[in-house]
mmCIF file of C-alpha atoms and ligand atoms in Angstrom:
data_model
loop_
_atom_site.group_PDB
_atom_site.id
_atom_site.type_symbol
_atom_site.label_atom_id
_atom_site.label_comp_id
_atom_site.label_asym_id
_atom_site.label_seq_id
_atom_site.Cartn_x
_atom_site.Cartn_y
_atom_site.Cartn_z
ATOM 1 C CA UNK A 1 41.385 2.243 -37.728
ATOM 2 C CA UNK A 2 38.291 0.973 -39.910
ATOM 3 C CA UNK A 3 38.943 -2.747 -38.720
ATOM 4 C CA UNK A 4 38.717 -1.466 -35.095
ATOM 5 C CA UNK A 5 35.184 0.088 -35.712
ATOM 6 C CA UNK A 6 33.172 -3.462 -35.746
ATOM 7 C CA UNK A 7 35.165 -4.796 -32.874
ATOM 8 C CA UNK A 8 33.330 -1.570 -30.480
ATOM 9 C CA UNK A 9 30.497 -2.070 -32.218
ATOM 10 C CA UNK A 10 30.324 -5.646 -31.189
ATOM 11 C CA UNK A 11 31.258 -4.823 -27.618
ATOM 12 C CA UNK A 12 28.537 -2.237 -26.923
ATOM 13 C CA UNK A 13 25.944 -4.490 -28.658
ATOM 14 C CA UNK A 14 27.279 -7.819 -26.358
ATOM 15 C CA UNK A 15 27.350 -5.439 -23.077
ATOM 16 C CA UNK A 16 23.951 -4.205 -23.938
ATOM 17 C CA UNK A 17 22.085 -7.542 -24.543
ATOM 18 C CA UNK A 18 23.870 -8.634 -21.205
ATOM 19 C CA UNK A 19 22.720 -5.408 -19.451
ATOM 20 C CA UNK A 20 18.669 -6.523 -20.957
ATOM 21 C CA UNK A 21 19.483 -9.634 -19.682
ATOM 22 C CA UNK A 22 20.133 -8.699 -16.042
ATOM 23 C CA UNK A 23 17.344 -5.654 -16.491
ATOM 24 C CA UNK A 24 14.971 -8.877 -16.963
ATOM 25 C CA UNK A 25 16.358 -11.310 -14.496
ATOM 26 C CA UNK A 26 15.835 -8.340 -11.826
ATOM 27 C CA UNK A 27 12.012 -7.495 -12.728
ATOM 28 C CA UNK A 28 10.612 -11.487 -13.052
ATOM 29 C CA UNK A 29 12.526 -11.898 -9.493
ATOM 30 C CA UNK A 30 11.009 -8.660 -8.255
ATOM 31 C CA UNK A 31 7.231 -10.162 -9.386
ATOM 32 C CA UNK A 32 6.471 -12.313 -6.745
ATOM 33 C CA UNK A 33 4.406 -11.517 -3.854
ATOM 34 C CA UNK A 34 5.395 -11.192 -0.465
ATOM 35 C CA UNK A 35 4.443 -10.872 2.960
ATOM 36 C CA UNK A 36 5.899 -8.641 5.775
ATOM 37 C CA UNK A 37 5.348 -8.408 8.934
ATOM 38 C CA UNK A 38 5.532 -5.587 11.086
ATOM 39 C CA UNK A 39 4.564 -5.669 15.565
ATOM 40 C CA UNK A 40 3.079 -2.538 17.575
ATOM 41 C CA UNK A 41 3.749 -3.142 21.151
ATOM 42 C CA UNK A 42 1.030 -0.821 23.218
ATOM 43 C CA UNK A 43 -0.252 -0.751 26.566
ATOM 44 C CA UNK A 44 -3.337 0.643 25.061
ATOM 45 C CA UNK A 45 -4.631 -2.806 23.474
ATOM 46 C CA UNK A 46 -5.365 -5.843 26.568
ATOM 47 C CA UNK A 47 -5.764 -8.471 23.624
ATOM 48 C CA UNK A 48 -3.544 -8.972 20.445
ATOM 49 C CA UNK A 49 -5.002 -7.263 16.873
ATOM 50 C CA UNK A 50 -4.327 -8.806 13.971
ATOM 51 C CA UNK A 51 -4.385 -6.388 10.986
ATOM 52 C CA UNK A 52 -3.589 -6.927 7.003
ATOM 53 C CA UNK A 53 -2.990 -4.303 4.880
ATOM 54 C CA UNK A 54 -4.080 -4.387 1.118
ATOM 55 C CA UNK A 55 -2.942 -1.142 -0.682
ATOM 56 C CA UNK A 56 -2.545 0.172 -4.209
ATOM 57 C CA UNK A 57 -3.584 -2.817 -5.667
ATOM 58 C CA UNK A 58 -4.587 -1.348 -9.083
ATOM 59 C CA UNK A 59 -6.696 -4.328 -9.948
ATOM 60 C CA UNK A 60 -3.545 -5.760 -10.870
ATOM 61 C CA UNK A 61 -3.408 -9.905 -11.660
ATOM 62 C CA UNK A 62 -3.246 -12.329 -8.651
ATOM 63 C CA UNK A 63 -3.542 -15.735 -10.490
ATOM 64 C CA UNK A 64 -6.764 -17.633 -11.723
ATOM 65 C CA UNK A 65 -9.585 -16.304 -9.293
ATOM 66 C CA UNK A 66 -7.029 -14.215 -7.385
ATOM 67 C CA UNK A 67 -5.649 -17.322 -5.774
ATOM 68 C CA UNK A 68 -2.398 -16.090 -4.772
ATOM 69 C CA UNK A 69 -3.659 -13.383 -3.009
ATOM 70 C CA UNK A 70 -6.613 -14.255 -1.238
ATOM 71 C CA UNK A 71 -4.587 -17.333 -0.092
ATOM 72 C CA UNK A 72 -1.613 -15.066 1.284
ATOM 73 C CA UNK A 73 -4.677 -13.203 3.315
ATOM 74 C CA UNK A 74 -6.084 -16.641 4.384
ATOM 75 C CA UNK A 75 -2.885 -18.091 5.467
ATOM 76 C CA UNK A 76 -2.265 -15.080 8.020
ATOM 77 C CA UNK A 77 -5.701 -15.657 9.519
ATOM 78 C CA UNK A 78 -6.345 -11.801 10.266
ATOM 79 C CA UNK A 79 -9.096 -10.132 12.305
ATOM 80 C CA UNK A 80 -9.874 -7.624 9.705
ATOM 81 C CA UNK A 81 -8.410 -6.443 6.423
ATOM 82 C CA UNK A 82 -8.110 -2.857 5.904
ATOM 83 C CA UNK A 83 -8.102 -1.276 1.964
ATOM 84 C CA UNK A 84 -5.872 1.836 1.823
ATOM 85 C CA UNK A 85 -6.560 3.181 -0.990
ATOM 86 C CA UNK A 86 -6.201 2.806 -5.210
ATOM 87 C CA UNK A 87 -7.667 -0.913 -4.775
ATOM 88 C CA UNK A 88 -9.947 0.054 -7.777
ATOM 89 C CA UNK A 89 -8.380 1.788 -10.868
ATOM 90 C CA UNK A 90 -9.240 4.282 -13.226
ATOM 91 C CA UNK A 91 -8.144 2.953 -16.278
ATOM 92 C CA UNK A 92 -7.810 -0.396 -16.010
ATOM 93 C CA UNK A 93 -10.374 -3.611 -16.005
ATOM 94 C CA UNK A 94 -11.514 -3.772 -12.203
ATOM 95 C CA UNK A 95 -12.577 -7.180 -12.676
ATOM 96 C CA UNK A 96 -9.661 -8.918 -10.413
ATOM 97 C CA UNK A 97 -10.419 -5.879 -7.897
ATOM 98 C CA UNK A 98 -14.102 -6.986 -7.237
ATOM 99 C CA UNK A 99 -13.398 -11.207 -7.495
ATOM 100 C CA UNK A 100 -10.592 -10.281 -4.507
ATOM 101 C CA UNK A 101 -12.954 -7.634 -2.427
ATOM 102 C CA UNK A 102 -15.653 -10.486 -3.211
ATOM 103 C CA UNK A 103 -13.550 -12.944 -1.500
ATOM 104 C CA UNK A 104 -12.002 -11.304 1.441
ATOM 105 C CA UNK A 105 -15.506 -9.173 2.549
ATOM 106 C CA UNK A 106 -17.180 -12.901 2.605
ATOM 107 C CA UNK A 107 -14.327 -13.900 5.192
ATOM 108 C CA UNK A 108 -12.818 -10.646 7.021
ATOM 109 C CA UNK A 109 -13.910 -7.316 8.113
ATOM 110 C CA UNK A 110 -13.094 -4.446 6.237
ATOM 111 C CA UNK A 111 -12.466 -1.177 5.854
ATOM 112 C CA UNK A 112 -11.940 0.567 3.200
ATOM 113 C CA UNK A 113 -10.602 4.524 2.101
ATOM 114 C CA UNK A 114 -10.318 5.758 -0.932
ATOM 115 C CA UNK A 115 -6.863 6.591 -2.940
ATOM 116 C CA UNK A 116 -6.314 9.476 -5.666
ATOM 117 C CA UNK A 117 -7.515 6.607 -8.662
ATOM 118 C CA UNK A 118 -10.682 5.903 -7.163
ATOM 119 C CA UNK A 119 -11.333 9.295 -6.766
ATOM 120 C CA UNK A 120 -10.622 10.035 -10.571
ATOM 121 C CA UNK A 121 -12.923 10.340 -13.563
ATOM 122 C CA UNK A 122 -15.540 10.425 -10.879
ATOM 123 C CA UNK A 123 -15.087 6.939 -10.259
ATOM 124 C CA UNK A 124 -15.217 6.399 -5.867
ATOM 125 C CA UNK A 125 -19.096 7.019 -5.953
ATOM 126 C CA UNK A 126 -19.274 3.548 -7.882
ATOM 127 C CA UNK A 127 -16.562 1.641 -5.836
ATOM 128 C CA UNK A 128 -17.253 2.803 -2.851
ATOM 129 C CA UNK A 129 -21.365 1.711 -3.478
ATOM 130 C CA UNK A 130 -19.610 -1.562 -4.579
ATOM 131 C CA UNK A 131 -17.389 -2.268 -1.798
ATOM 132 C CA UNK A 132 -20.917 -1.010 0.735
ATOM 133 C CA UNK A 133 -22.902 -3.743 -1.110
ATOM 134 C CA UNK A 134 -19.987 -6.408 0.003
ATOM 135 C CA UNK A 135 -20.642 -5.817 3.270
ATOM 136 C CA UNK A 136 -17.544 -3.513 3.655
ATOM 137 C CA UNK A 137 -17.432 0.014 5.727
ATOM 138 C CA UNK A 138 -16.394 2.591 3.927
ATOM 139 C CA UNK A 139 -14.718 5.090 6.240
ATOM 140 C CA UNK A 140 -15.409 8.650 4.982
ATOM 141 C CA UNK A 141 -13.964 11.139 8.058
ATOM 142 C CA UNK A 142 -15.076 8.806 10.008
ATOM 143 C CA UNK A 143 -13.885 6.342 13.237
ATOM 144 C CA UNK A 144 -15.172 2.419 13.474
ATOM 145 C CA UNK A 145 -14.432 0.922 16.746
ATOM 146 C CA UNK A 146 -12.368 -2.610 16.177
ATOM 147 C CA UNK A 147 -11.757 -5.247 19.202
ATOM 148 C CA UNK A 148 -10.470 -2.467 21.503
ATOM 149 C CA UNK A 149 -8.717 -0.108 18.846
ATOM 150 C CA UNK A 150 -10.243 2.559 16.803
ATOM 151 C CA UNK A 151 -9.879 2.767 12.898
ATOM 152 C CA UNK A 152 -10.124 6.310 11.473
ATOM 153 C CA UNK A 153 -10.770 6.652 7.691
ATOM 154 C CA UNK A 154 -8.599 9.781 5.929
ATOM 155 C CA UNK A 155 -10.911 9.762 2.706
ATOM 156 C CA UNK A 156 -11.941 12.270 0.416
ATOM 157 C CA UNK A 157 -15.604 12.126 -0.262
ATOM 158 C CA UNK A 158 -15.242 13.436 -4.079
ATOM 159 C CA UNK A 159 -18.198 15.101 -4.130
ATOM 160 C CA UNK A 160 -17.372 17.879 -2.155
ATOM 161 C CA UNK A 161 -18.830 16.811 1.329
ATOM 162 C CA UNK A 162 -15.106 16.492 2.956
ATOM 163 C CA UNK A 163 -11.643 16.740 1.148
ATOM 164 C CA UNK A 164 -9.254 14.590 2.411
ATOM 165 C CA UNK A 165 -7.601 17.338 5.130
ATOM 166 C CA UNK A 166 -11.117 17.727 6.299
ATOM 167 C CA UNK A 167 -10.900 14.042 6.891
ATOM 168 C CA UNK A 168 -8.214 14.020 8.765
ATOM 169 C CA UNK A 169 -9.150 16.471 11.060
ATOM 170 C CA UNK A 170 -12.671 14.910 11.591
ATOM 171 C CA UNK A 171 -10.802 11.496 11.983
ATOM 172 C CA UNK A 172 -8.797 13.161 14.752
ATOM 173 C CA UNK A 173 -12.027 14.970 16.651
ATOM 174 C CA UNK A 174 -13.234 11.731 16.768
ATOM 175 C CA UNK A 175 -10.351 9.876 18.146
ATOM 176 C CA UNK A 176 -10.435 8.610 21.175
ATOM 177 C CA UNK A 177 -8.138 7.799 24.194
ATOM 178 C CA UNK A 178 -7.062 4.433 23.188
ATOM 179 C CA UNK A 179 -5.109 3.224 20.169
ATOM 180 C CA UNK A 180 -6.274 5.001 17.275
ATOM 181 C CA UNK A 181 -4.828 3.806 13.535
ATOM 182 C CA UNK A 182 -5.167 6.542 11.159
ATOM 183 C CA UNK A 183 -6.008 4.918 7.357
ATOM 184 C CA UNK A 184 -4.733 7.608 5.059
ATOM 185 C CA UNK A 185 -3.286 7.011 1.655
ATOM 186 C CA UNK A 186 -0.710 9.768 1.100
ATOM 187 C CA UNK A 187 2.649 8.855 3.317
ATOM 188 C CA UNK A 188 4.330 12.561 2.519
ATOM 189 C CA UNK A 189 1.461 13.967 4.756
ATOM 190 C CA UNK A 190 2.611 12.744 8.014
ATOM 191 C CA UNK A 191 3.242 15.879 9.594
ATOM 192 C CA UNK A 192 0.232 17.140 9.118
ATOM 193 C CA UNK A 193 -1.416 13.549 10.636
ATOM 194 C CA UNK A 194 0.808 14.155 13.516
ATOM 195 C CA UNK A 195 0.124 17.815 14.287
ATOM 196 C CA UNK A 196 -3.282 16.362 15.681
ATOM 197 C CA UNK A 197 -1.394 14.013 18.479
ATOM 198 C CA UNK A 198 -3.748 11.689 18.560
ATOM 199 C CA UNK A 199 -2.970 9.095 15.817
ATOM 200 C CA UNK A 200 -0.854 6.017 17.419
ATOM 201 C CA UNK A 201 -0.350 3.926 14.184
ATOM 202 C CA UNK A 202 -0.745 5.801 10.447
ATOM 203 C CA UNK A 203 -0.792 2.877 7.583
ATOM 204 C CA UNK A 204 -0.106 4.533 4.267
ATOM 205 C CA UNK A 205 1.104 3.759 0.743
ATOM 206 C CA UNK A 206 0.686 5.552 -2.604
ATOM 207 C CA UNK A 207 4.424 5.340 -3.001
ATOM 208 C CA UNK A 208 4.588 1.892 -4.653
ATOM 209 C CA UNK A 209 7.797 1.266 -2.652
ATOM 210 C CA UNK A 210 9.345 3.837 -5.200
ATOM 211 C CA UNK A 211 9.262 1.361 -8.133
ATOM 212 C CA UNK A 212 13.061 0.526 -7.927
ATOM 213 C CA UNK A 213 15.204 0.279 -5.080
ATOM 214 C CA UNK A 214 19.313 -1.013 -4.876
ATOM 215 C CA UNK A 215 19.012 -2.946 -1.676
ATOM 216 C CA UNK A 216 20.752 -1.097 1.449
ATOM 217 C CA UNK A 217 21.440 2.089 -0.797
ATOM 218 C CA UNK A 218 18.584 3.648 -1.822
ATOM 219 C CA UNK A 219 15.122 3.157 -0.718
ATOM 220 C CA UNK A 220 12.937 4.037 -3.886
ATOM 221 C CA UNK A 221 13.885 5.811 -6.893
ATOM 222 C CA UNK A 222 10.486 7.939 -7.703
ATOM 223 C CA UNK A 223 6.980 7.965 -6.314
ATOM 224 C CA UNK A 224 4.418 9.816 -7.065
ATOM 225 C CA UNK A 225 3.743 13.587 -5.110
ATOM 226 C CA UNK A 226 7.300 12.763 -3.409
ATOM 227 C CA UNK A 227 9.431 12.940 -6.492
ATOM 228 C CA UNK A 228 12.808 10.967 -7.071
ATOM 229 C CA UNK A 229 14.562 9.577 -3.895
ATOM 230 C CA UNK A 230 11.381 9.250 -1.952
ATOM 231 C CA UNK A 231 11.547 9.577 1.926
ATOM 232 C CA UNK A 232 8.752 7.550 2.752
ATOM 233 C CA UNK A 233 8.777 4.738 -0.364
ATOM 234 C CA UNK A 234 8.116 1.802 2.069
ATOM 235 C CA UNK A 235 8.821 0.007 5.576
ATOM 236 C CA UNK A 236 8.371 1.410 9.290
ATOM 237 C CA UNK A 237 9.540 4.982 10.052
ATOM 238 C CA UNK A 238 9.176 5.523 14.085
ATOM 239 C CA UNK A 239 8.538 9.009 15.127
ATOM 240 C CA UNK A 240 8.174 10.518 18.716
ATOM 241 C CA UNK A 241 4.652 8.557 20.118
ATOM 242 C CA UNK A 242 3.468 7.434 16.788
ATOM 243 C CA UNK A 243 4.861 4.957 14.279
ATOM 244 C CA UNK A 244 3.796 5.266 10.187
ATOM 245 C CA UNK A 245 4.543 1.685 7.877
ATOM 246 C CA UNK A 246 3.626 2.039 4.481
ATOM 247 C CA UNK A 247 2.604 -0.113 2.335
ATOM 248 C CA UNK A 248 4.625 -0.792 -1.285
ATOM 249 C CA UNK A 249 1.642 -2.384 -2.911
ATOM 250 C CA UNK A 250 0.513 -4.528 -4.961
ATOM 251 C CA UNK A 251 0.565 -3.145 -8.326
ATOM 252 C CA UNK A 252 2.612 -5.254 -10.749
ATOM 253 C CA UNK A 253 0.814 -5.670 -13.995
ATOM 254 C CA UNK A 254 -0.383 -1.813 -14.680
ATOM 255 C CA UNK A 255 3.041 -0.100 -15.035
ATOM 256 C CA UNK A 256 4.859 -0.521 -18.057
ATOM 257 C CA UNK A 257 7.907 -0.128 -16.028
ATOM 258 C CA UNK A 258 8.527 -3.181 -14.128
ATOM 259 C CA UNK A 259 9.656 -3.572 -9.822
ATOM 260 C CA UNK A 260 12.838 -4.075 -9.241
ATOM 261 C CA UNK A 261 14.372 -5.350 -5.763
ATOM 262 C CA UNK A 262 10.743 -3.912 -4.574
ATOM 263 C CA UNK A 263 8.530 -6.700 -4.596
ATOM 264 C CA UNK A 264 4.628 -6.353 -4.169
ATOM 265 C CA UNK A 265 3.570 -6.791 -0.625
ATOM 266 C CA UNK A 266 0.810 -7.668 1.917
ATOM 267 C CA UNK A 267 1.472 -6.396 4.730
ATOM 268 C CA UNK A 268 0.268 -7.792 8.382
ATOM 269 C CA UNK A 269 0.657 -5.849 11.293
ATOM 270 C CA UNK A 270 0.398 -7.134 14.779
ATOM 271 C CA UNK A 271 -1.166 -4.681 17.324
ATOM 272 C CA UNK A 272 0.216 -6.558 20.843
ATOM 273 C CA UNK A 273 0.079 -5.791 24.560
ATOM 274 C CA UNK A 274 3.395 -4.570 25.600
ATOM 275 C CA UNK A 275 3.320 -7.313 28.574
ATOM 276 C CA UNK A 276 3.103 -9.895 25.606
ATOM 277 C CA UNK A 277 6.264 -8.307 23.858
ATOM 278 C CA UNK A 278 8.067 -8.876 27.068
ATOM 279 C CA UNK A 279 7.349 -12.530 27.576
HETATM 280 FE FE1 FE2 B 301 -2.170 6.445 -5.037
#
């Protein structure tokens, strides 16, 4: 019996360096960025919209100058770039934040809503005067009219003009008949977005694609406000008339606790006629 002892203790050691090993195989693969795609087909749009998502970036590291970033946006040639929310964090240095907002304002059109880390330590009254001074709208409760769509900003003001349901519900009184994309930060609230009925396209994230996922299992292991085995992590979820995609983000190098299979992403969205989509 004593010579066994080493023999098991050898075997749980070798299994658990091997078990590291995989752990950090699967987080350096789960690093890079990419890009998804998503189409809208409408009959409410007569020309094609061109939309790129940026969400929950944390300030988080994109190469020297933000290169591999701003080059993903540039390569998809958007007609506007919309922020949804914890671009700027609360803890962290927001220096990669502002050279990438820098960048993008100077090119795109944006639009920008804040998430629950802007919002913190009293911090969305400076980024949001910041992001203004870029040249990019901040959308507060309200709607901004966008090559034949309307964008309607879900954004708590944090300092106690709206709160974020009041938001939403000025975003919807100002919605008009045509396709209206509701920019709201928390995916878990989308039945209250689509009590209102007049919200074609919600684009969400917060959820940080659930941190880990096990490819065609399980879609997320824990995001924040959702809990463990998140329902709306990341991807497209289709509903009656409206259709939410949220975003998995593009933190990477905040969180102690690495991605795994759940890649950062930017996320382009094409708004198309339906007679295109047929042709
Ligand atoms: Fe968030």
């Amino acid at each position: 019996m004593k010579k066994e002892k080493p023999k098991k203790k050898s075997l749980f050691l070798r299994v658990l360096v091997c078990l590291m090993i995989i752990f950090v195989l699967l987080a350096v693969m789960s690093f890079p960025l990419k890009t998804v795609h998503y189409s809208i087909p409408t009959n409410e749009v007569t020309e094609p919209v061109r939309i790129i998502q940026v969400s929950d970036l944390h300030s988080s590291w994109y190469g020297k100058e933000m290169n591999t970033l701003i080059n993903a946006v540039r390569k998809e040639a958007p007609d506007a770039v919309v922020l949804t929310g914890d671009i700027y964090d609360d803890i962290v240095n927001n220096d990669n934040t502002r050279t990438f907002l820098k960048a993008v304002s100077a090119e795109y059109p944006c639009f920008y809503i804040s998430g629950n880390h802007e919002l913190r330590r009293n911090g969305w009254k400076t980024y949001r005067e910041e992001a203004k001074s870029m040249g990019i709208t901040v959308l507060e409760g309200e709607n901004a009219d966008f090559m034949g769509i309307t964008l309607c900003g879900a954004s708590e003001t944090g300092d106690g003009r709206l709160t974020f349901d009041e938001s939403v519900e000025k975003c919807a009184e100002n919605a008009d008949d045509g396709f209206n994309v509701l920019l709201a930060h928390y995916p878990e609230n989308i039945d209250f977005y689509r009590s209102f009925g007049k919200f074609d396209l919600i684009l969400s994230g917060h959820a940080h694609g659930g941190q880990w996922r096990v490819p065609f299992l399980i879609n997320g292991i824990f995001s924040p406000d959702q809990g463990i085995f998140p329902e709306y992590a990341g991807g497209e979820y289709r509903f009656d008339s409206e259709t939410m995609i949220v975003s998995r983000g593009l933190e990477r190098t905040k969180n102690p606790v690495p991605r795994i299979f759940n890649n950062p992403e930017l996320v382009v969205i094409d708004i198309i006629p339906e007679s295109e989509e047929e042709t």
